[in-house]
Coordinates of N, CA and C in Angstrom, one line a residue:
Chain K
X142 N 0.8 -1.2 0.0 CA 0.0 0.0 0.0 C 0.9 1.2 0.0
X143 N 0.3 2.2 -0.5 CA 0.9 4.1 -0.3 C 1.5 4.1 0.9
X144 N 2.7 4.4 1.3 CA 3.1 4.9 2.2 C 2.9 6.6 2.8
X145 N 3.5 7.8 3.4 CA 3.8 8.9 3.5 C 4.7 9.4 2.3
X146 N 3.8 10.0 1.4 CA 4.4 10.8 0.4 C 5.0 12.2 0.7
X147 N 5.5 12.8 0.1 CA 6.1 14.5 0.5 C 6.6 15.1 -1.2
X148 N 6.2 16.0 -1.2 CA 6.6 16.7 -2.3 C 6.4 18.4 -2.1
X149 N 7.6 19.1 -2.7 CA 8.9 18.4 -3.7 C 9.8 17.5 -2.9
X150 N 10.7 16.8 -3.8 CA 11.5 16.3 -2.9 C 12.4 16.9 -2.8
X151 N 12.7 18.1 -3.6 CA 13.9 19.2 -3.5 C 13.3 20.5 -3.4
X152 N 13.5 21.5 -2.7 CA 13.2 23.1 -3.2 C 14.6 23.9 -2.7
X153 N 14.8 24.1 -3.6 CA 16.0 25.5 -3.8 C 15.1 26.8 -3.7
X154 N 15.7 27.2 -2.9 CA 14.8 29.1 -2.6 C 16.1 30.0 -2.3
X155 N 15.6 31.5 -2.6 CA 16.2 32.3 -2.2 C 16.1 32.6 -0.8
X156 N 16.8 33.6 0.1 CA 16.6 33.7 1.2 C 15.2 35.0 0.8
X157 N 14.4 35.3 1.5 CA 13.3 36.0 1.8 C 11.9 35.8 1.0
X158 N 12.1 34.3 0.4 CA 10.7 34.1 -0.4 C 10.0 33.1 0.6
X159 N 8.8 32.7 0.1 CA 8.0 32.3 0.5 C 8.1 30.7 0.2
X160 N 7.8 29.5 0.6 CA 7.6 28.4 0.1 C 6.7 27.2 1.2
X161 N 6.0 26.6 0.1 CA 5.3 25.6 1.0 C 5.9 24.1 0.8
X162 N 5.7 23.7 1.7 CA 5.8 21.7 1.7 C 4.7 21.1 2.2
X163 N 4.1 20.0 0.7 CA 3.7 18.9 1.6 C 3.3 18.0 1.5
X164 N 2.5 17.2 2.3 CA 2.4 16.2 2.8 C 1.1 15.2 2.8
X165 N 1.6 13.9 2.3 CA 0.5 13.2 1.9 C 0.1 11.6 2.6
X166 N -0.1 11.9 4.0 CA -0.2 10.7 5.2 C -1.1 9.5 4.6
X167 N -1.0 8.6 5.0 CA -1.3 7.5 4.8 C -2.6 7.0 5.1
X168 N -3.5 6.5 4.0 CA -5.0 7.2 4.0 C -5.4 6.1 5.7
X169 N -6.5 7.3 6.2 CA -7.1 6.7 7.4 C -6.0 7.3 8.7
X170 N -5.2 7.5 8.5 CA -4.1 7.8 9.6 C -4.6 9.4 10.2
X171 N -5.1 9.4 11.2 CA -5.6 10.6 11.8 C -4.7 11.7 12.3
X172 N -3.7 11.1 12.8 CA -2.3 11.7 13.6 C -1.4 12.2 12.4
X173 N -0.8 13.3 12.2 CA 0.3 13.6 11.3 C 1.4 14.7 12.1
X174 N 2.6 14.5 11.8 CA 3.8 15.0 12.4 C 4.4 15.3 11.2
X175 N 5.0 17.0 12.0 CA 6.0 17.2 11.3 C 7.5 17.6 11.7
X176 N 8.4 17.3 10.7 CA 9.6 17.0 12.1 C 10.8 17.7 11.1
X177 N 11.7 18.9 11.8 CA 12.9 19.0 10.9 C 14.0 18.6 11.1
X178 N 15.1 17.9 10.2 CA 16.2 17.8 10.7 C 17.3 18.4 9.6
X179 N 18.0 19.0 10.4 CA 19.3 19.9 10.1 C 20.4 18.5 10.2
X180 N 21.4 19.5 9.6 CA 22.5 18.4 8.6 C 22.9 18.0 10.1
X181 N 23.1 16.5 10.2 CA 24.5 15.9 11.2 C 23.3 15.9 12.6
X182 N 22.0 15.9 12.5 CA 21.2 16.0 13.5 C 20.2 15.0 13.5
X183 N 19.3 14.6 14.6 CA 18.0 14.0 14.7 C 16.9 14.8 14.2
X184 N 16.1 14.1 14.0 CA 14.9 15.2 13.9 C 14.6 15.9 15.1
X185 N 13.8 16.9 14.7 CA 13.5 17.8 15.6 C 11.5 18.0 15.7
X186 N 11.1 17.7 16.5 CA 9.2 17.8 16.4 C 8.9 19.6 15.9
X187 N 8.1 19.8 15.3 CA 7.8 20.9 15.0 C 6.5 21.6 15.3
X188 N 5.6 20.3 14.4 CA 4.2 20.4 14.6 C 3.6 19.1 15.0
X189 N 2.2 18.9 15.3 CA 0.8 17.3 15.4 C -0.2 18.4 15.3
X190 N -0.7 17.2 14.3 CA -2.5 17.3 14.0 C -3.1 16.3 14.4
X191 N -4.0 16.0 14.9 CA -5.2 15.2 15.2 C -6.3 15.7 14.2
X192 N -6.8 15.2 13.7 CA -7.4 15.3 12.7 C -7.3 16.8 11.6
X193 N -8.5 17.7 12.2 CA -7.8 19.1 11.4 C -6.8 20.1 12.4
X194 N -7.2 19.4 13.3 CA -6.5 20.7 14.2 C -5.1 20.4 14.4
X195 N -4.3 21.7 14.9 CA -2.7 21.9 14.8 C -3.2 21.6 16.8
X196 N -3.0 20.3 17.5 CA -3.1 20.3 18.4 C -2.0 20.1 19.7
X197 N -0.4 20.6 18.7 CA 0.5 21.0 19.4 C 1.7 21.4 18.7
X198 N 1.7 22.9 18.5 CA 2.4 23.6 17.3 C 3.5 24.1 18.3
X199 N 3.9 23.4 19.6 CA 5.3 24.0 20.8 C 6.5 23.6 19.9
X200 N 6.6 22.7 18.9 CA 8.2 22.9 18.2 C 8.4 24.0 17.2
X201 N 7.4 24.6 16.5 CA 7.6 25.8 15.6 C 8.4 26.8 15.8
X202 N 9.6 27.2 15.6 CA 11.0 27.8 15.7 C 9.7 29.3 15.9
X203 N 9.6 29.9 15.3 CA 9.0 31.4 15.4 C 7.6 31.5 14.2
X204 N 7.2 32.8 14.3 CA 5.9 33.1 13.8 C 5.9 33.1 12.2
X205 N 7.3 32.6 11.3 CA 7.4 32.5 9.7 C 7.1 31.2 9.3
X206 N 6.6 30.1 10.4 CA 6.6 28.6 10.3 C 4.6 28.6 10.7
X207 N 4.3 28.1 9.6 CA 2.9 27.7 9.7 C 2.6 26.5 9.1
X208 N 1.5 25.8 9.2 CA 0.6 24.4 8.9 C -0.3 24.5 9.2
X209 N -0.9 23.9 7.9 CA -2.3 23.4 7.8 C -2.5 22.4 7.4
X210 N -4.6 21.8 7.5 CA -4.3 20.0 7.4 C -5.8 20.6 7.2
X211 N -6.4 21.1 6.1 CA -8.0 21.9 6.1 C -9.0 20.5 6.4
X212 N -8.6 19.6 5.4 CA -9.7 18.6 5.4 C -9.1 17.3 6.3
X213 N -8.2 17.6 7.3 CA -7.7 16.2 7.9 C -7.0 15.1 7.4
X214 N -6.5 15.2 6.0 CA -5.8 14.6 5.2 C -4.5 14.9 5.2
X215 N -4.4 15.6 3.3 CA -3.2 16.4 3.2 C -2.5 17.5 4.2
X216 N -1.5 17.6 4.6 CA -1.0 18.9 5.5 C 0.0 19.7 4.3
X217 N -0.4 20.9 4.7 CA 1.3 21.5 4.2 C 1.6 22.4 5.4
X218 N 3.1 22.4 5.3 CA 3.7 23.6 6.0 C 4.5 24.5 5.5
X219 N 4.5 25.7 6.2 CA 4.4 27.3 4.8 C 5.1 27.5 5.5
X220 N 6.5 27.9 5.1 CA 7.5 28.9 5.8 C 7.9 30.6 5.0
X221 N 7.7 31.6 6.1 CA 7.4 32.4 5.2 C 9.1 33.6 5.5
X222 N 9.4 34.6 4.5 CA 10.4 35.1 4.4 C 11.6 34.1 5.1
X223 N 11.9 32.9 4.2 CA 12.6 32.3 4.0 C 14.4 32.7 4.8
X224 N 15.1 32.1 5.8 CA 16.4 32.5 6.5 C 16.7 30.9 5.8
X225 N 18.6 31.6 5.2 CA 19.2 30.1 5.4 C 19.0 29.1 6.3
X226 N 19.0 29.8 7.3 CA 18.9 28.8 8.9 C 17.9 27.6 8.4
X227 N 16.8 28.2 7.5 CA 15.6 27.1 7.6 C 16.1 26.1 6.8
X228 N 17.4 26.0 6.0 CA 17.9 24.8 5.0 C 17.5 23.5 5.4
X229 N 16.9 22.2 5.5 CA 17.0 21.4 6.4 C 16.1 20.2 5.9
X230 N 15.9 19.1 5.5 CA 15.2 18.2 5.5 C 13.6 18.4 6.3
X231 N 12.9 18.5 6.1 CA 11.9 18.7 6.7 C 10.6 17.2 6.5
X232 N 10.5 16.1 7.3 CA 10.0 14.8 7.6 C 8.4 15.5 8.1
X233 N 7.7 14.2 7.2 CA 6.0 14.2 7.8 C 6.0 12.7 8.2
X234 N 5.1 12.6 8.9 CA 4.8 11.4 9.3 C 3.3 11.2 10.1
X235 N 2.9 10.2 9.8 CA 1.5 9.7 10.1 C 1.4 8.9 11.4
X236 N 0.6 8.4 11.9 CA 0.3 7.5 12.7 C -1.4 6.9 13.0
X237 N -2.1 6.0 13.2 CA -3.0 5.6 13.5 C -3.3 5.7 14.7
X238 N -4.4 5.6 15.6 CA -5.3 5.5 16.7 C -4.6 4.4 17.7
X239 N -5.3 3.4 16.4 CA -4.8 2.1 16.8 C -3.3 1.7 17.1
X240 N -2.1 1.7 16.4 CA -0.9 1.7 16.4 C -0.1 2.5 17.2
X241 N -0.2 3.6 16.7 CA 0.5 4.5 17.6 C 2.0 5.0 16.4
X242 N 2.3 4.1 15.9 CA 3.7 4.3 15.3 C 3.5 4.9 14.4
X243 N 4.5 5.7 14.1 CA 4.5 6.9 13.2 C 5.7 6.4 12.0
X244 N 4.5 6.6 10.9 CA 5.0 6.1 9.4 C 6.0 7.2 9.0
X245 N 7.1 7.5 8.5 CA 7.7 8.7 8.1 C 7.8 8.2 6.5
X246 N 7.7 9.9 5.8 CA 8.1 9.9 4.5 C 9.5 10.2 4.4
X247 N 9.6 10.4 2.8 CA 11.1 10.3 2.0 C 11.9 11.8 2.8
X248 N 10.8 12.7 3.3 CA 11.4 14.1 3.3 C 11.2 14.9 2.1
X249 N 11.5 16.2 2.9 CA 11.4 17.6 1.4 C 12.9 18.2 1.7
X250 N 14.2 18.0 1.1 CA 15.3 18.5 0.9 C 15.3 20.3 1.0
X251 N 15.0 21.3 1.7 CA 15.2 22.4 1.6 C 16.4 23.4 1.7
X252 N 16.8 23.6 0.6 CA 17.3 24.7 0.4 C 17.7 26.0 0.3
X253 N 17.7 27.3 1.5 CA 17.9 28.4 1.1 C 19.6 29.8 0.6
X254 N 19.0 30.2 -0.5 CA 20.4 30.5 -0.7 C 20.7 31.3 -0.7
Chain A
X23 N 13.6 19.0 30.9 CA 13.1 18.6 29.4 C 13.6 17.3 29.2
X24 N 13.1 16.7 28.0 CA 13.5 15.3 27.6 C 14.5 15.3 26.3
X25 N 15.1 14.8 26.5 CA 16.4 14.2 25.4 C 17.2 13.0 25.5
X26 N 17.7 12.9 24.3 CA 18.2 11.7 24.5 C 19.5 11.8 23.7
X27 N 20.5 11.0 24.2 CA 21.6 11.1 24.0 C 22.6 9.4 23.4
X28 N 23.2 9.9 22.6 CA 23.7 8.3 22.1 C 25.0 8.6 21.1
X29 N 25.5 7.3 20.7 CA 26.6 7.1 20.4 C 26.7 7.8 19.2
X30 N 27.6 9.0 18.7 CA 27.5 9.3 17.3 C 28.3 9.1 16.3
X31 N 29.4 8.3 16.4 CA 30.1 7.3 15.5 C 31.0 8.9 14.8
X32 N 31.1 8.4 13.1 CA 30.4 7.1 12.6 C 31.4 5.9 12.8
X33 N 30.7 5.1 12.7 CA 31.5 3.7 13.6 C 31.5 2.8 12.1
X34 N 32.5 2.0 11.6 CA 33.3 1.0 10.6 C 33.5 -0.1 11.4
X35 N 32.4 -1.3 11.0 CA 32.7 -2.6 11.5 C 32.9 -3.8 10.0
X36 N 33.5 -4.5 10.4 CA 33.2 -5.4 9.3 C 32.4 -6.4 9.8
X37 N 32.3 -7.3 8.6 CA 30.9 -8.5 8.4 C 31.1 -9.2 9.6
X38 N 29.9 -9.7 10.6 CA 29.9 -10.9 11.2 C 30.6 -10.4 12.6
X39 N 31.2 -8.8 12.5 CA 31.1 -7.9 14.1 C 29.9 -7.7 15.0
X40 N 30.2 -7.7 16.3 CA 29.3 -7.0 17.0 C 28.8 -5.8 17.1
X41 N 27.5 -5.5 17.7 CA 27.5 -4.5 17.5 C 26.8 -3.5 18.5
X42 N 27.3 -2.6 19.5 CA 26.8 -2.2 20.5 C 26.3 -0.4 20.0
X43 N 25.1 0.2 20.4 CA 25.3 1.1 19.6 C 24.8 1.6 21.4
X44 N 25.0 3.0 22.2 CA 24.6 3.0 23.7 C 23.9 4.2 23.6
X45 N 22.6 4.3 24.1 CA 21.9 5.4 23.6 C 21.4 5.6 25.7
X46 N 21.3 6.7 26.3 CA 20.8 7.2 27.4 C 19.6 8.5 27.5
X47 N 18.6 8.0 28.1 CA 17.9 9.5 28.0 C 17.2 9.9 29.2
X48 N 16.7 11.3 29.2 CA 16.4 11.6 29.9 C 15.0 12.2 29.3
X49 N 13.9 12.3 30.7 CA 12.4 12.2 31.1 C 12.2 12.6 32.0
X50 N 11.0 13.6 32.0 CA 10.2 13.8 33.0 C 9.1 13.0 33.4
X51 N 8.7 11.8 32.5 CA 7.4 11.0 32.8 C 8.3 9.5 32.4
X52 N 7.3 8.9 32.4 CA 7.4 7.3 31.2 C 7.6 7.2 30.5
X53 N 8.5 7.3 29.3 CA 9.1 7.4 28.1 C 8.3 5.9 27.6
X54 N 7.6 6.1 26.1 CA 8.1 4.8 25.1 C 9.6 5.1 25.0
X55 N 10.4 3.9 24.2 CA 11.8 4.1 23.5 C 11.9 3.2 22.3
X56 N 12.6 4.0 21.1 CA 12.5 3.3 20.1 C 13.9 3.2 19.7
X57 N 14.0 2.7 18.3 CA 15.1 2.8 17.7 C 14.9 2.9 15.8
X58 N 15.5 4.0 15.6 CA 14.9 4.3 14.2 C 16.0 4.1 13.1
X59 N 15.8 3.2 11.8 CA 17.0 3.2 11.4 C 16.8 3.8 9.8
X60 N 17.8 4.4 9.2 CA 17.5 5.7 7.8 C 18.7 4.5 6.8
X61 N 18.5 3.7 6.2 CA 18.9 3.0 4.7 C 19.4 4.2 4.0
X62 N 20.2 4.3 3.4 CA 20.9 4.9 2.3 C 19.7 5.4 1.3
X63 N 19.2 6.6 1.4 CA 18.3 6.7 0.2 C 16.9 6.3 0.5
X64 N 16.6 6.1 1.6 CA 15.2 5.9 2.1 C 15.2 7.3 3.3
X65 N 13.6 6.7 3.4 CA 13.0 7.1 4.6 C 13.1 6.6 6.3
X66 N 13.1 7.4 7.1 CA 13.2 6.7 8.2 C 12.2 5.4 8.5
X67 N 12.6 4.4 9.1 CA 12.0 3.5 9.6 C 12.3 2.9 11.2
X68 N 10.7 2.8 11.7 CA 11.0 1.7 12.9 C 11.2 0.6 12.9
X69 N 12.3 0.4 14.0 CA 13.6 -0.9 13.8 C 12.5 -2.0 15.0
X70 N 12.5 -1.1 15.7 CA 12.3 -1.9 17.3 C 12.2 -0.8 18.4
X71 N 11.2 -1.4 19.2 CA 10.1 -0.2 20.2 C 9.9 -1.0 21.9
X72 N 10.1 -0.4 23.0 CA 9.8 -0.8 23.8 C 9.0 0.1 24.7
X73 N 8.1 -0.1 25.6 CA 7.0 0.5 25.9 C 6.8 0.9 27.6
X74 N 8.0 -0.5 28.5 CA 7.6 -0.4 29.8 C 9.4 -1.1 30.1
X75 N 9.2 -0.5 31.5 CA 11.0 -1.2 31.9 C 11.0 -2.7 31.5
X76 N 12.4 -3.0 31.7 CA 12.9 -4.6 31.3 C 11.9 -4.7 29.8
X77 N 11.1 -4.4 29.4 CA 10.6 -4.9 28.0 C 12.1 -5.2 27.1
X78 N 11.8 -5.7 26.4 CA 12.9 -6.1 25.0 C 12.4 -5.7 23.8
X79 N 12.5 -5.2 23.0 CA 12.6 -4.5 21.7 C 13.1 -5.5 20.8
X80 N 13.1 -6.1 19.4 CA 13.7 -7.6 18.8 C 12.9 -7.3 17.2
X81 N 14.0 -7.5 16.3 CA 14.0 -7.1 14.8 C 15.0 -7.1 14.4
X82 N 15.1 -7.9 13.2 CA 15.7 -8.1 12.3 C 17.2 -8.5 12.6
X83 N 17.4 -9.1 14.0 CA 18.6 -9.7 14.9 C 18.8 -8.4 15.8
X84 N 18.6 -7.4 15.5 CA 18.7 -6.3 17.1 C 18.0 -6.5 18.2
X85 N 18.6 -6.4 18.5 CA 17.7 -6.1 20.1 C 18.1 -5.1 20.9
X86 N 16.8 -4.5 22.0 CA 17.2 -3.1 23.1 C 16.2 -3.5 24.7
X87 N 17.4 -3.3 25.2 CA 16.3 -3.9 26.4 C 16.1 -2.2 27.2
X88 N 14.6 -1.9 27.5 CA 14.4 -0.7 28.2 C 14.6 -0.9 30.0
X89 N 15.9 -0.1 30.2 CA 16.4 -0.4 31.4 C 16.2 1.0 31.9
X90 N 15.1 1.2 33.5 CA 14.6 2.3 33.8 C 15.6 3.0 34.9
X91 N 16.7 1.8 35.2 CA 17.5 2.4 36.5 C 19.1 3.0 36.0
X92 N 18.9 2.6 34.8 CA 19.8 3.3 34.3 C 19.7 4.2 33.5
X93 N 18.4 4.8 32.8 CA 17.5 5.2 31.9 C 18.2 4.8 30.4
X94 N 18.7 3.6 30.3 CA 19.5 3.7 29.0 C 18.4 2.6 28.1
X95 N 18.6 2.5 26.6 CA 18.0 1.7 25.9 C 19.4 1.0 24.6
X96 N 20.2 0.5 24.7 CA 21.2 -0.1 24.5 C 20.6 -0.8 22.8
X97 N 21.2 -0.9 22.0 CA 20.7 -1.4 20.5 C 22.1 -2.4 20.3
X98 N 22.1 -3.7 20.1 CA 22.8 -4.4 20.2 C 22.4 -5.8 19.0
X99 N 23.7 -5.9 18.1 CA 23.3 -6.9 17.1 C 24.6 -8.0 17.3
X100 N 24.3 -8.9 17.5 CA 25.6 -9.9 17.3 C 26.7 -10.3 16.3
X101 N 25.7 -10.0 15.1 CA 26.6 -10.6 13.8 C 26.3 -9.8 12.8
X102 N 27.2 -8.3 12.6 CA 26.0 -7.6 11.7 C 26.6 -8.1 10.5
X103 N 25.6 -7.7 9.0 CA 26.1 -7.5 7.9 C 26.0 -6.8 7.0
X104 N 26.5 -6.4 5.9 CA 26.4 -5.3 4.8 C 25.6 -4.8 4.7
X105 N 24.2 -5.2 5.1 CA 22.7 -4.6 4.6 C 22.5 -4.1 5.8
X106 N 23.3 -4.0 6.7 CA 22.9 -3.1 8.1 C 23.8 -1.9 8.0
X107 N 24.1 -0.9 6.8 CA 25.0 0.1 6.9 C 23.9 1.1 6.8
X108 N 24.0 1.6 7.5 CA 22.8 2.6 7.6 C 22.8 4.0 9.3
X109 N 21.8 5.1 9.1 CA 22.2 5.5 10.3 C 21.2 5.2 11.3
X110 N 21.3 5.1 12.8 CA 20.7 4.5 13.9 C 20.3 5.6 14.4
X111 N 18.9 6.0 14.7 CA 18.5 6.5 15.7 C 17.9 6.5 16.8
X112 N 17.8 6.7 18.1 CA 17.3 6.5 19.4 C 16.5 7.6 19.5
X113 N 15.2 6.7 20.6 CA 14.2 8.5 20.7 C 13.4 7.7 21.2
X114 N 12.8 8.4 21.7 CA 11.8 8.6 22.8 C 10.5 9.4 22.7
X115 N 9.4 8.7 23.3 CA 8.0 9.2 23.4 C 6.9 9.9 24.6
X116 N 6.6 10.6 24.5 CA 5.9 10.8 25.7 C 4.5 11.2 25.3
X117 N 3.7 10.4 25.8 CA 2.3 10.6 25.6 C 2.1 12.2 26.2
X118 N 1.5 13.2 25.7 CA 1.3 14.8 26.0 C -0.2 15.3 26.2
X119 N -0.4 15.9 26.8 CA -1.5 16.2 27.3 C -2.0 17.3 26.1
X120 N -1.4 17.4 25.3 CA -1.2 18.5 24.8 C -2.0 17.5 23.1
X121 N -3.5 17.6 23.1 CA -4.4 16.9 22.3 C -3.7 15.4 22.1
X122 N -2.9 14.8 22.6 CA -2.5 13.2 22.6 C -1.4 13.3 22.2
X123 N -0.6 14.3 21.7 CA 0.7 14.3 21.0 C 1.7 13.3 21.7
X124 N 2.1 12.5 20.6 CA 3.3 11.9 21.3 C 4.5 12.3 20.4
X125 N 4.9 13.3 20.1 CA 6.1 13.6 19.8 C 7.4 12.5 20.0
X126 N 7.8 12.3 18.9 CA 9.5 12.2 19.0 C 10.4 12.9 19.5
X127 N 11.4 12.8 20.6 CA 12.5 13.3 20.7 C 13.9 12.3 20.2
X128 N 14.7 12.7 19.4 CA 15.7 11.9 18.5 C 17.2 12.4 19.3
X129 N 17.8 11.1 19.1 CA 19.1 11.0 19.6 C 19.6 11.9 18.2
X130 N 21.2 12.3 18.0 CA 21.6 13.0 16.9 C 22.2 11.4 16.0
X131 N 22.1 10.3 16.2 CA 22.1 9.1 15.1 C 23.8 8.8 15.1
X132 N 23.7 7.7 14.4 CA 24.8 7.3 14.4 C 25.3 6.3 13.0
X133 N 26.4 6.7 12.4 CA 26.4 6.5 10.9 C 26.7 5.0 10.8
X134 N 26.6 3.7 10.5 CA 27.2 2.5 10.7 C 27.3 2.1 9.0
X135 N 28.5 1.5 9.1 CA 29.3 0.7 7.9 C 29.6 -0.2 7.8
X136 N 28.9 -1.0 7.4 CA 29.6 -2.5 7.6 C 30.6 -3.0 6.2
X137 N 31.6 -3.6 6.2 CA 32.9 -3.8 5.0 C 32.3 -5.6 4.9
X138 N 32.5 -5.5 3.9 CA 32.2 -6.9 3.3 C 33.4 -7.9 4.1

């Protein structure tokens, strides 16, 4: 079956533009995470949804880092006026009710230059 | 706060070595603990999970036993080989009050190579 998709799998940006990522959880999976990891690091938690709601957005670095999940499905996350700093692989991941374990995708490779 | 801390290599073993990888963490509650491993060109995946002290964790010849008095979760393979070159991660769960979140916290990984 579909795993956790993510697209693009690469985005190259300048520093101060705008760009979104995202994310395509694993149908039925109510839980979605999103997680960054910088080069030579673990992930880091960012954001969870329970269904549409962002019902724990305490890893979000500052107010240029937003997510959404309108219909409880698809998520994206929008980072806005783009810092190098944000360069970083950026992981979604799903999980079930039932299970608990969290499916992770391929990642979105980001870039700023 | 919670973190977790572990071996960050990168560590060169050859075929049919042991293999100790020592991961420690720290918690404010009951941690799950896991062990996450990233294949060359893939996605992360779960290796092996344990849930309560003394539990054992067991896949694909790893094993981690969750030891609460030392807070450590230890990833240990006997005989690795070539298809285990990949990086290891350790991490931890904590059920959150905070709408059910159980966030991951990630060890920083550890690069493993195994030589034919």
């Amino acid at each position: 079956g579909a795993g956790v998709s993510q697209t693009p799998s690469n985005k190259v940006t300048e520093k101060g533009k705008y760009v979104e990522l995202r994310c395509d959880p694993i149908s039925g999976h109510t839980a979605l995470y999103w997680y960054r990891q910088s080069l030579g690091q673990g992930p880091e938690f960012l954001i969870y949804f329970q269904g549409t709601g962002a019902a724990d957005d305490s890893g979000l670095p500052n107010d240029r880092f937003f997510a959404v999940r309108p219909e409880g499905s698809v998520s994206t996350l929008k980072i806005q006026r783009t810092e190098r700093g944000d360069s970083a692989v950026y992981l979604c991941a799903s999980s079930s009710l039932d299970s608990r374990e969290q499916f992770f995708g391929p990642g979105t490779r980001l870039t700023v230059l | 706060g919670n973190s977790v801390t572990q071996m960050e290599g990168p560590v060169t073993l050859s075929e049919e070595a042991f293999l100790t990888i020592n991961c420690t963490y720290t918690a404010t509650g009951y941690p799950s603990l896991f062990w996450y491993v990233q294949y060359p060109g893939e996605g992360l995946q779960l290796l092996l999970k344990a849930t309560k002290a003394d539990d054992k964790g067991s896949n694909k010849g790893f094993e981690a036993t969750y030891r609460k008095e030392t807070t450590s979760f230890h990833l240990e393979k006997g005989s690795v080989q070539v298809s285990d070159s990949a990086v290891y991660f350790c991490a931890l769960s904590l059920l959150s009050d905070q709408g059910g979140s159980e966030k991951l916290v990630f060890g920083k990984g550890m690069k493993l190579t195994v030589n034919p």
